[in-house]
Amino acid sequence: MKILLVGGGGREHVIAEAVARSTRNPELYAVMSRKNPGIARLCKDFLIANEDVESVLPYAELKKIDFAVIGPEAPLGRSLADKLEEKGIPCLGPRCAPAQIELDKAWARTFMRRHNIEGCPAFEVFDRGETASAHAAIDELGDVAIKPTGLTGGKGVKVMGDHFDLEGAKEYVSELLDTGSVVIEENLKGEEFTVQAFSDGETLAFAPAVQDHKRAYDGDKGPNTGGMGSYSDAGDLLPFMRGEDYEAAKRIMQDTVRSIKKDVGAYKGILYGQFMLTATGIKVIEFNARFGDPEAMNVIPLLKTDFVDILSAIADESLSNLNVEFERLATVCKYAVPAGYPESPTKDSIVDIDDAGTGNALIFYSSVYEKDGQVYTTGSRAIAVVGIAPTIAEAEKIASAGLSGIRGDLHVRSDIGTAALVDQRVRHAASLRGL
Ligand code: AMP
Ligand code: GLY
């Protein structure tokens, strides 16, 4: 079986490792925008090119690819899965229409409302120019999150309190409504967690819950980032969760996949649900149509089931016949990022990895590139270090120790996975439950 991986970040490196671990002897190919050394060394062949239709399609045909794994979301919006499937190549990664669950936040919310999917916060959608009614909605909802619906050239989700006050929210909405549409929704307060699942369009195979850390510095200080690191516990739940929280997340994701099939066709790929545990139950923050980065690094290394068997089961819609299992171990992932990230990161600076110094930690290359045998930063998250052990505390020690083998002008959050931070999450969740 020839498998093509699209994408060249940390998420794709951990996927590449899962393919390489398969006992089905798959051949791995990749299309990536820069040479990720971790992926490159696992591939039979790779192409450095745009991770998009115009380069992926001819390469997949040339190499007679049997199955494609699409790491990032952007190519999904340009119908990469549709086009590959039209050529007879099944994909892990949904077609363009079902991928709207991530790509169009207005579509995602109205879809949830239409199908009565639980956990949908109060929201309203406004189109270009509807500024006065949008301002009235902000006054009515009071505390809001504001989400541009489409591609926004760097302007993203902004949340009151974090980014602005009521007046600032109105200014941001006015700015967005000059050119596009916007979702204004209830600002959800609570503890965030992520659940990821494989989907064959009907059946979901769920991974353990993970918690990411978006802020750049220790103690959840500083600007938001792509995610500085994440942890999971030995089993499906995080320490602050109850079984019913995970069950609610699963139910919501299952309903979502069934309803998407009815509306726009089968959702084949990864469904990533981001949830908020609130004082009034589990709410959906958003869905993504791909693995999370770093959350992929927590769950994929734990897969006991052969990754290639999962891909086959998705292709022929037989996931219900496959028991997808994960090791019952805790994981802690910490990202080494360029100094100054995310605001003024050092770019093109050398990263040295001393394999002997990384101990038992797993190392995944993310936004780095290799040139003449040397690894350099790009300005985005550079190297993910993962510890796996029976407890979160032990996994944290392995990840921290592993970081001492990574050298460069880099920054790490030291608190992720520590008992102090995990306890704080547990106390916060207890207070949300009124305990
Ligand atoms: P992004 O990954 O850019 O879509 O940003 C998503 C982030 O915005 C999430 O991780 C949440 O922290 C935050 N967010 C999104 N929607 C809400 C909401 N309704 N209430 C509170 N925070 C939200
Ligand atoms: N870690 C958040 C994401 O991948 O969207």
CSV table of C-alpha atoms and ligand atoms in Angstrom, one decimal, residues 102 105 109 121-122 143-147 155-160 162-163 184-190 192 212 214 224-226 272 274 276 284-286 288 290, ligand 1:
chain,number,residue,atom,x,y,z
A,102,GLU,CA,-14.2,23.9,10.3
A,105,LYS,CA,-17.8,29.1,11.3
A,109,ARG,CA,-23.1,27.1,14.0
A,121,PRO,CA,-23.9,28.4,22.5
A,122,ALA,CA,-26.2,31.4,21.8
A,143,ASP,CA,-20.0,39.0,26.8
A,144,VAL,CA,-19.0,37.7,23.4
A,145,ALA,CA,-16.6,35.9,21.2
A,146,ILE,CA,-16.3,37.2,17.7
A,147,LYS,CA,-15.4,35.0,14.8
A,155,LYS,CA,-7.7,38.3,11.7
A,156,GLY,CA,-9.0,35.5,13.9
A,157,VAL,CA,-11.3,34.7,16.7
A,158,LYS,CA,-11.3,37.4,19.4
A,159,VAL,CA,-12.8,37.1,22.9
A,160,MET,CA,-14.0,39.8,25.2
A,162,ASP,CA,-8.9,38.7,26.5
A,163,HIS,CA,-8.7,41.0,23.5
A,184,ILE,CA,-21.1,36.7,17.3
A,185,GLU,CA,-21.6,34.2,20.1
A,186,GLU,CA,-21.7,33.8,23.9
A,187,ASN,CA,-18.3,34.0,25.5
A,188,LEU,CA,-18.0,30.5,27.0
A,189,LYS,CA,-16.3,30.4,30.4
A,190,GLY,CA,-14.8,27.2,31.8
A,192,GLU,CA,-11.3,23.6,27.5
A,212,ASP,CA,-3.8,22.2,24.9
A,214,LYS,CA,-2.7,28.4,24.0
A,224,ASN,CA,-2.3,33.3,22.2
A,225,THR,CA,-0.3,30.8,20.1
A,226,GLY,CA,-1.0,27.8,17.9
A,272,TYR,CA,-11.6,17.4,16.2
A,274,GLN,CA,-13.0,21.5,21.0
A,276,MET,CA,-15.7,24.0,27.1
A,284,VAL,CA,-18.8,23.3,21.6
A,285,ILE,CA,-16.1,25.9,21.0
A,286,GLU,CA,-15.4,24.7,17.5
A,288,ASN,CA,-11.7,21.1,13.1
A,290,ARG,CA,-8.0,17.5,11.0
B,1,AMP,P1,-9.0,29.7,16.7
B,1,AMP,O1,-8.2,28.4,17.0
B,1,AMP,O2,-8.3,30.8,16.2
B,1,AMP,O3,-10.3,29.4,16.0
B,1,AMP,O4,-9.4,30.2,18.2
B,1,AMP,C1,-10.2,29.5,18.9
B,1,AMP,C2,-10.0,29.9,20.3
B,1,AMP,O5,-10.9,31.0,20.7
B,1,AMP,C3,-10.4,28.8,21.2
B,1,AMP,O6,-9.3,28.0,21.6
B,1,AMP,C4,-11.0,29.4,22.4
B,1,AMP,O7,-10.0,29.6,23.4
B,1,AMP,C5,-11.5,30.7,21.9
B,1,AMP,N1,-12.9,30.7,21.7
B,1,AMP,C6,-13.6,30.4,20.5
B,1,AMP,N2,-14.9,30.5,20.7
B,1,AMP,C7,-15.1,30.8,22.0
B,1,AMP,C8,-16.3,31.1,22.7
B,1,AMP,N3,-17.5,31.0,22.2
B,1,AMP,N4,-16.1,31.4,24.0
B,1,AMP,C9,-14.9,31.5,24.6
B,1,AMP,N5,-13.8,31.3,23.9
B,1,AMP,C10,-13.9,31.0,22.6
